[in-house]
Amino acid sequence: MNAEFLAFSILSVFAIGGAVFFLNAGKVMHMAIALAFTFFSLAGIYLLLQAEFLAVVQVLVYAGGISILMIFGIMLTKPEEGAPSRSFQYHQWISLATVTGFFVIIMTIIYQTPILTPAGKETSASVKSIGSILFKNYAIPFELASILLLVALIGAIVLARKEQK
């Protein structure tokens, strides 16, 4: 076991743990912290894969932007009157067993699959090459995604204005 495998194991456990905590948290603020924790762990995994650009984008866009969006969500929603029940229901046990089984199956497939990488076929994804591909080959989907985000933003503003009146 080398240091890279150990770092990957720790970061993946943190990412999965943050996601599970996000799903089971009772308060929105705890959810936002767990989500940011998950995104930072994923950025660490990107760094281990030598994808520095993706790690920085992960932190800037997701850990920064989504966390700020969650905080705005906290400010715009009313707190719940009653506390959620903390009993562990039977459907949660079924979900836990299903996820554990799925995890075992995926890990078995991953460890039994031979990974063949031809020598000399390494490609480096620089910011210049990613930008070139994005704006030459995928310009229309990029613009459609930006229009979709703009429409979602306008819709959120309209919904927030209706609640104030």
Coordinates of N, CA and C in Angstrom, one line a residue:
M1 N 0.8 -1.2 0.0 CA 0.0 0.0 0.0 C 0.9 1.2 0.0
N2 N 0.7 2.1 -1.0 CA 1.5 3.3 -1.1 C 0.7 4.5 -0.6
A3 N 1.4 5.6 -0.5 CA 0.7 6.8 0.1 C -0.4 7.3 -0.8
E4 N -0.3 7.2 -2.1 CA -1.4 7.6 -3.0 C -2.6 6.8 -2.8
F5 N -2.5 5.5 -2.6 CA -3.7 4.7 -2.3 C -4.3 5.0 -1.0
L6 N -3.4 5.3 0.0 CA -3.9 5.7 1.3 C -4.7 7.0 1.3
A7 N -4.1 8.0 0.6 CA -4.8 9.3 0.4 C -6.1 9.2 -0.3
F8 N -6.1 8.4 -1.4 CA -7.4 8.1 -2.1 C -8.4 7.5 -1.2
S9 N -8.0 6.5 -0.4 CA -8.9 5.8 0.5 C -9.5 6.8 1.5
I10 N -8.7 7.6 2.1 CA -9.2 8.6 3.1 C -10.1 9.6 2.4
L11 N -9.7 10.1 1.3 CA -10.5 11.1 0.6 C -11.9 10.6 0.1
S12 N -11.9 9.3 -0.3 CA -13.1 8.7 -0.8 C -14.0 8.4 0.4
V13 N -13.5 8.0 1.5 CA -14.3 7.8 2.7 C -14.9 9.1 3.2
F14 N -14.1 10.2 3.1 CA -14.6 11.5 3.5 C -15.7 12.0 2.6
A15 N -15.5 11.7 1.3 CA -16.5 12.1 0.3 C -17.8 11.4 0.5
I16 N -17.7 10.1 0.6 CA -18.9 9.3 0.8 C -19.6 9.6 2.2
G17 N -18.7 9.8 3.2 CA -19.3 10.1 4.5 C -20.0 11.5 4.5
G18 N -19.4 12.4 3.8 CA -20.1 13.7 3.7 C -21.4 13.6 3.0
A19 N -21.4 12.8 1.9 CA -22.7 12.7 1.2 C -23.8 12.0 2.0
V20 N -23.4 11.0 2.8 CA -24.3 10.3 3.7 C -24.8 11.2 4.8
F21 N -23.9 12.0 5.3 CA -24.3 13.0 6.4 C -25.2 14.0 5.8
F22 N -25.0 14.4 4.5 CA -25.8 15.4 3.9 C -27.3 14.8 3.8
L23 N -27.4 13.5 3.4 CA -28.7 12.9 3.2 C -29.4 12.7 4.6
N24 N -28.7 12.6 5.6 CA -29.3 12.3 6.9 C -29.4 13.4 7.9
A25 N -28.8 14.6 7.5 CA -28.8 15.7 8.4 C -30.2 16.3 8.5
G26 N -30.5 16.8 9.7 CA -31.9 17.4 9.9 C -31.9 18.8 9.7
K27 N -30.8 19.5 9.7 CA -30.8 21.0 9.6 C -30.1 21.4 8.3
V28 N -30.6 22.4 7.6 CA -30.1 22.8 6.3 C -28.7 23.3 6.4
M29 N -28.3 23.9 7.5 CA -26.9 24.4 7.7 C -26.0 23.2 7.8
H30 N -26.4 22.1 8.5 CA -25.5 20.9 8.5 C -25.4 20.3 7.2
M31 N -26.5 20.3 6.4 CA -26.4 19.8 5.0 C -25.4 20.6 4.2
A32 N -25.4 21.9 4.3 CA -24.5 22.7 3.5 C -23.1 22.4 3.9
I33 N -22.8 22.3 5.2 CA -21.4 21.9 5.6 C -21.0 20.6 5.1
A34 N -21.9 19.6 5.1 CA -21.6 18.3 4.6 C -21.4 18.3 3.1
L35 N -22.2 19.0 2.4 CA -22.0 19.1 1.0 C -20.7 19.8 0.6
A36 N -20.3 20.8 1.3 CA -19.0 21.5 1.0 C -17.9 20.5 1.4
F37 N -18.0 19.7 2.4 CA -17.0 18.8 2.8 C -16.8 17.7 1.7
T38 N -17.9 17.3 1.2 CA -17.9 16.3 0.1 C -17.2 16.9 -1.2
F39 N -17.5 18.1 -1.5 CA -16.9 18.7 -2.7 C -15.4 18.9 -2.5
F40 N -15.0 19.3 -1.3 CA -13.6 19.5 -1.1 C -12.8 18.1 -1.2
S41 N -13.5 17.1 -0.7 CA -12.9 15.7 -0.8 C -12.8 15.3 -2.3
L42 N -13.8 15.6 -3.1 CA -13.7 15.3 -4.5 C -12.6 16.1 -5.2
A43 N -12.4 17.3 -4.8 CA -11.3 18.1 -5.3 C -9.9 17.5 -5.0
G44 N -9.8 16.9 -3.8 CA -8.6 16.2 -3.4 C -8.4 15.0 -4.3
I45 N -9.5 14.3 -4.6 CA -9.3 13.1 -5.5 C -8.9 13.6 -6.9
Y46 N -9.4 14.7 -7.3 CA -9.0 15.2 -8.6 C -7.5 15.6 -8.6
L47 N -7.0 16.1 -7.5 CA -5.6 16.4 -7.4 C -4.7 15.1 -7.4
L48 N -5.2 14.1 -6.8 CA -4.5 12.8 -6.9 C -4.5 12.3 -8.3
L49 N -5.5 12.6 -9.1 CA -5.5 12.2 -10.5 C -4.7 13.1 -11.4
Q50 N -4.0 14.1 -10.8 CA -3.2 15.1 -11.6 C -4.1 15.9 -12.5
A51 N -5.3 16.2 -12.1 CA -6.2 17.1 -12.8 C -6.4 18.3 -12.0
E52 N -5.4 19.2 -12.0 CA -5.4 20.3 -11.1 C -6.5 21.3 -11.5
F53 N -6.7 21.5 -12.8 CA -7.7 22.4 -13.3 C -9.1 22.0 -12.8
L54 N -9.4 20.7 -12.9 CA -10.7 20.2 -12.4 C -10.8 20.4 -10.9
A55 N -9.7 20.2 -10.2 CA -9.8 20.4 -8.7 C -10.1 21.9 -8.4
V56 N -9.5 22.8 -9.1 CA -9.7 24.2 -8.8 C -11.2 24.6 -9.2
V57 N -11.6 24.1 -10.3 CA -13.0 24.3 -10.8 C -14.0 23.7 -9.8
Q58 N -13.7 22.5 -9.3 CA -14.5 21.9 -8.3 C -14.7 22.8 -7.0
V59 N -13.6 23.3 -6.6 CA -13.6 24.2 -5.4 C -14.3 25.5 -5.7
L60 N -14.0 26.1 -6.8 CA -14.6 27.4 -7.1 C -16.1 27.3 -7.4
V61 N -16.5 26.4 -8.3 CA -17.8 26.3 -8.7 C -18.7 25.6 -7.7
Y62 N -18.3 24.4 -7.3 CA -19.2 23.7 -6.5 C -19.1 24.0 -5.0
A63 N -17.9 23.9 -4.4 CA -17.8 24.1 -3.0 C -18.1 25.6 -2.7
G64 N -17.7 26.5 -3.6 CA -18.0 27.9 -3.3 C -19.5 28.2 -3.7
G65 N -19.8 28.0 -4.9 CA -21.1 28.5 -5.5 C -22.3 27.7 -4.9
I66 N -22.2 26.4 -4.8 CA -23.3 25.7 -4.3 C -23.5 25.9 -2.8
S67 N -22.4 26.1 -2.1 CA -22.5 26.3 -0.6 C -23.1 27.7 -0.4
I68 N -22.8 28.7 -1.2 CA -23.4 30.0 -1.1 C -24.9 29.9 -1.4
L69 N -25.2 29.1 -2.4 CA -26.6 28.9 -2.8 C -27.4 28.3 -1.7
M70 N -26.8 27.3 -1.0 CA -27.4 26.7 0.2 C -27.6 27.7 1.3
I71 N -26.7 28.6 1.5 CA -26.9 29.6 2.6 C -28.0 30.5 2.2
F72 N -28.1 30.9 0.9 CA -29.3 31.7 0.5 C -30.6 30.9 0.7
G73 N -30.5 29.6 0.5 CA -31.7 28.8 0.7 C -32.1 28.8 2.2
I74 N -31.1 28.8 3.1 CA -31.3 28.8 4.5 C -32.0 30.2 4.9
M75 N -31.5 31.2 4.3 CA -32.0 32.5 4.6 C -33.4 32.7 4.1
L76 N -33.8 32.1 3.0 CA -35.1 32.3 2.4 C -36.2 31.4 2.9
T77 N -35.8 30.3 3.6 CA -36.8 29.4 4.1 C -37.1 29.6 5.6
K78 N -38.3 29.3 6.0 CA -38.7 29.4 7.4 C -38.2 28.1 8.1
P79 N -37.8 28.3 9.4 CA -37.4 27.1 10.1 C -38.6 26.3 10.5
E80 N -38.4 24.9 10.6 CA -39.5 24.0 10.9 C -39.8 24.1 12.4
E81 N -41.1 23.9 12.7 CA -41.5 24.0 14.1 C -41.1 22.8 14.8
G82 N -41.4 21.6 14.3 CA -41.1 20.4 15.0 C -39.8 19.8 14.6
A83 N -39.2 19.0 15.5 CA -37.9 18.4 15.1 C -38.2 17.1 14.4
P84 N -37.4 16.7 13.4 CA -37.7 15.5 12.7 C -37.4 14.3 13.6
S85 N -38.2 13.2 13.3 CA -38.0 12.0 14.1 C -36.6 11.3 13.8
R86 N -36.0 10.8 14.9 CA -34.7 10.2 14.7 C -34.7 8.7 14.8
S87 N -35.9 8.1 14.7 CA -36.0 6.6 14.7 C -35.5 6.1 13.4
F88 N -34.8 5.0 13.5 CA -34.2 4.3 12.3 C -35.3 3.3 11.8
Q89 N -36.0 3.7 10.7 CA -37.1 2.9 10.2 C -36.6 1.7 9.4
Y90 N -37.5 0.8 9.1 CA -37.1 -0.5 8.4 C -36.6 -0.1 7.0
H91 N -37.2 0.9 6.3 CA -36.8 1.2 4.9 C -35.4 1.8 4.9
Q92 N -34.9 2.4 6.0 CA -33.5 2.8 6.0 C -32.6 1.6 6.1
W93 N -33.0 0.6 6.8 CA -32.2 -0.7 6.9 C -32.1 -1.3 5.5
I94 N -33.2 -1.3 4.8 CA -33.3 -1.9 3.4 C -32.4 -1.1 2.5
S95 N -32.4 0.3 2.7 CA -31.6 1.1 1.8 C -30.1 0.9 2.1
L96 N -29.8 0.8 3.4 CA -28.4 0.5 3.8 C -27.9 -0.8 3.3
A97 N -28.7 -1.8 3.3 CA -28.3 -3.1 2.8 C -28.1 -3.1 1.3
T98 N -29.0 -2.4 0.6 CA -29.0 -2.2 -0.9 C -27.7 -1.5 -1.3
V99 N -27.4 -0.4 -0.6 CA -26.2 0.4 -0.9 C -25.0 -0.4 -0.7
T100 N -24.9 -1.1 0.5 CA -23.8 -1.9 0.8 C -23.6 -3.0 -0.2
G101 N -24.6 -3.6 -0.7 CA -24.5 -4.7 -1.7 C -24.0 -4.1 -3.0
F102 N -24.6 -2.9 -3.4 CA -24.1 -2.3 -4.6 C -22.7 -1.9 -4.5
F103 N -22.2 -1.4 -3.4 CA -20.8 -1.1 -3.2 C -19.9 -2.3 -3.3
V104 N -20.3 -3.4 -2.8 CA -19.5 -4.6 -2.8 C -19.4 -5.1 -4.3
I105 N -20.6 -5.1 -5.0 CA -20.6 -5.5 -6.4 C -19.7 -4.6 -7.3
I106 N -19.8 -3.3 -7.1 CA -18.9 -2.3 -7.9 C -17.5 -2.5 -7.6
M107 N -17.1 -2.7 -6.3 CA -15.7 -2.9 -5.9 C -15.2 -4.2 -6.5
T108 N -16.0 -5.2 -6.4 CA -15.6 -6.5 -7.0 C -15.3 -6.4 -8.5
I109 N -16.2 -5.7 -9.2 CA -16.0 -5.5 -10.6 C -14.7 -4.7 -10.9
I110 N -14.5 -3.6 -10.1 CA -13.4 -2.8 -10.3 C -12.1 -3.5 -10.1
Y111 N -12.0 -4.3 -9.1 CA -10.8 -5.0 -8.8 C -10.5 -6.2 -9.7
Q112 N -11.6 -6.8 -10.3 CA -11.4 -7.9 -11.2 C -11.2 -7.5 -12.7
T113 N -11.4 -6.2 -13.0 CA -11.2 -5.7 -14.4 C -9.8 -5.3 -14.6
P114 N -9.1 -5.9 -15.6 CA -7.7 -5.5 -15.9 C -7.7 -4.1 -16.6
I115 N -6.8 -3.3 -16.1 CA -6.7 -2.0 -16.7 C -5.5 -2.0 -17.6
L116 N -5.8 -1.8 -18.9 CA -4.8 -1.8 -19.9 C -4.6 -0.4 -20.4
T117 N -3.4 0.1 -20.2 CA -3.1 1.4 -20.7 C -1.9 1.3 -21.7
P118 N -2.1 1.6 -22.9 CA -1.0 1.5 -23.9 C 0.1 2.5 -23.6
A119 N 1.3 2.0 -23.7 CA 2.5 2.9 -23.5 C 2.5 4.0 -24.5
G120 N 2.8 5.2 -24.1 CA 2.9 6.4 -25.0 C 1.6 7.0 -25.4
K121 N 0.5 6.6 -24.8 CA -0.8 7.2 -25.2 C -1.3 8.1 -24.1
E122 N -0.4 8.7 -23.3 CA -0.8 9.6 -22.3 C -1.2 11.0 -22.9
T123 N -2.3 11.5 -22.5 CA -2.7 12.9 -23.0 C -2.8 13.8 -21.8
S124 N -2.3 15.0 -21.9 CA -2.4 15.9 -20.8 C -3.5 16.9 -21.2
A125 N -4.4 17.1 -20.2 CA -5.5 18.0 -20.4 C -5.1 19.4 -19.8
S126 N -4.7 20.3 -20.6 CA -4.3 21.6 -20.1 C -5.6 22.5 -20.2
V127 N -5.5 23.6 -19.6 CA -6.6 24.6 -19.7 C -6.8 25.0 -21.1
K128 N -5.7 25.2 -21.8 CA -5.9 25.6 -23.2 C -6.6 24.6 -24.1
S129 N -6.2 23.3 -23.9 CA -6.9 22.3 -24.7 C -8.4 22.1 -24.3
I130 N -8.6 22.2 -23.0 CA -10.0 22.1 -22.5 C -10.9 23.2 -23.1
G131 N -10.3 24.5 -23.0 CA -11.0 25.6 -23.6 C -11.2 25.5 -25.1
S132 N -10.2 25.1 -25.8 CA -10.3 24.9 -27.2 C -11.4 23.9 -27.6
I133 N -11.4 22.8 -26.9 CA -12.5 21.8 -27.2 C -13.9 22.3 -26.8
L134 N -13.9 23.0 -25.7 CA -15.2 23.5 -25.2 C -15.8 24.5 -26.1
F135 N -15.0 25.4 -26.6 CA -15.6 26.5 -27.4 C -15.6 26.3 -28.9
K136 N -14.9 25.2 -29.3 CA -15.0 24.9 -30.7 C -16.0 23.7 -31.0
N137 N -15.8 22.6 -30.3 CA -16.7 21.5 -30.5 C -18.0 21.5 -29.8
Y138 N -18.0 22.1 -28.6 CA -19.2 22.1 -27.8 C -19.7 23.5 -27.5
A139 N -19.7 24.4 -28.4 CA -20.1 25.8 -28.2 C -21.6 25.9 -28.0
I140 N -22.4 25.1 -28.8 CA -23.8 25.2 -28.7 C -24.3 24.6 -27.4
P141 N -23.9 23.4 -27.0 CA -24.3 22.9 -25.7 C -23.9 23.8 -24.5
F142 N -22.7 24.4 -24.6 CA -22.3 25.3 -23.6 C -23.2 26.5 -23.5
E143 N -23.6 27.1 -24.6 CA -24.5 28.2 -24.6 C -25.9 27.8 -24.1
L144 N -26.3 26.6 -24.5 CA -27.7 26.2 -24.0 C -27.7 26.0 -22.5
A145 N -26.6 25.5 -22.0 CA -26.5 25.3 -20.5 C -26.5 26.7 -19.8
S146 N -25.8 27.6 -20.4 CA -25.8 29.0 -19.8 C -27.2 29.6 -19.8
I147 N -28.0 29.4 -20.9 CA -29.3 29.9 -21.0 C -30.2 29.2 -20.0
L148 N -30.0 27.9 -19.8 CA -30.8 27.1 -18.9 C -30.6 27.7 -17.4
L149 N -29.3 27.9 -17.1 CA -29.0 28.5 -15.8 C -29.6 29.9 -15.6
L150 N -29.6 30.7 -16.7 CA -30.2 32.0 -16.6 C -31.7 32.0 -16.4
V151 N -32.4 31.0 -17.0 CA -33.8 30.9 -16.9 C -34.1 30.4 -15.5
A152 N -33.3 29.5 -14.9 CA -33.5 29.0 -13.6 C -33.3 30.1 -12.5
L153 N -32.3 31.0 -12.8 CA -32.1 32.1 -11.9 C -33.3 33.1 -11.9
I154 N -33.8 33.4 -13.1 CA -34.9 34.3 -13.2 C -36.2 33.7 -12.6
G155 N -36.4 32.4 -12.8 CA -37.5 31.7 -12.1 C -37.4 31.7 -10.6
A156 N -36.2 31.6 -10.1 CA -36.0 31.7 -8.6 C -36.3 33.1 -8.1
I157 N -35.9 34.1 -8.8 CA -36.2 35.4 -8.4 C -37.7 35.7 -8.5
V158 N -38.4 35.2 -9.5 CA -39.9 35.4 -9.6 C -40.6 34.7 -8.5
L159 N -40.2 33.5 -8.1 CA -40.8 32.8 -7.0 C -40.5 33.4 -5.7
A160 N -39.4 34.0 -5.5 CA -39.1 34.7 -4.2 C -39.9 36.0 -4.1
R161 N -40.1 36.6 -5.2 CA -40.9 37.9 -5.2 C -42.3 37.6 -4.9
K162 N -42.9 36.5 -5.4 CA -44.3 36.2 -5.2 C -44.5 35.9 -3.7
E163 N -43.6 35.3 -3.0 CA -43.8 34.9 -1.6 C -43.7 36.2 -0.7
Q164 N -43.1 37.2 -1.2 CA -43.0 38.5 -0.4 C -44.3 39.2 -0.4
K165 N -45.1 39.1 -1.4 CA -46.3 39.9 -1.5 C -47.4 39.2 -0.8

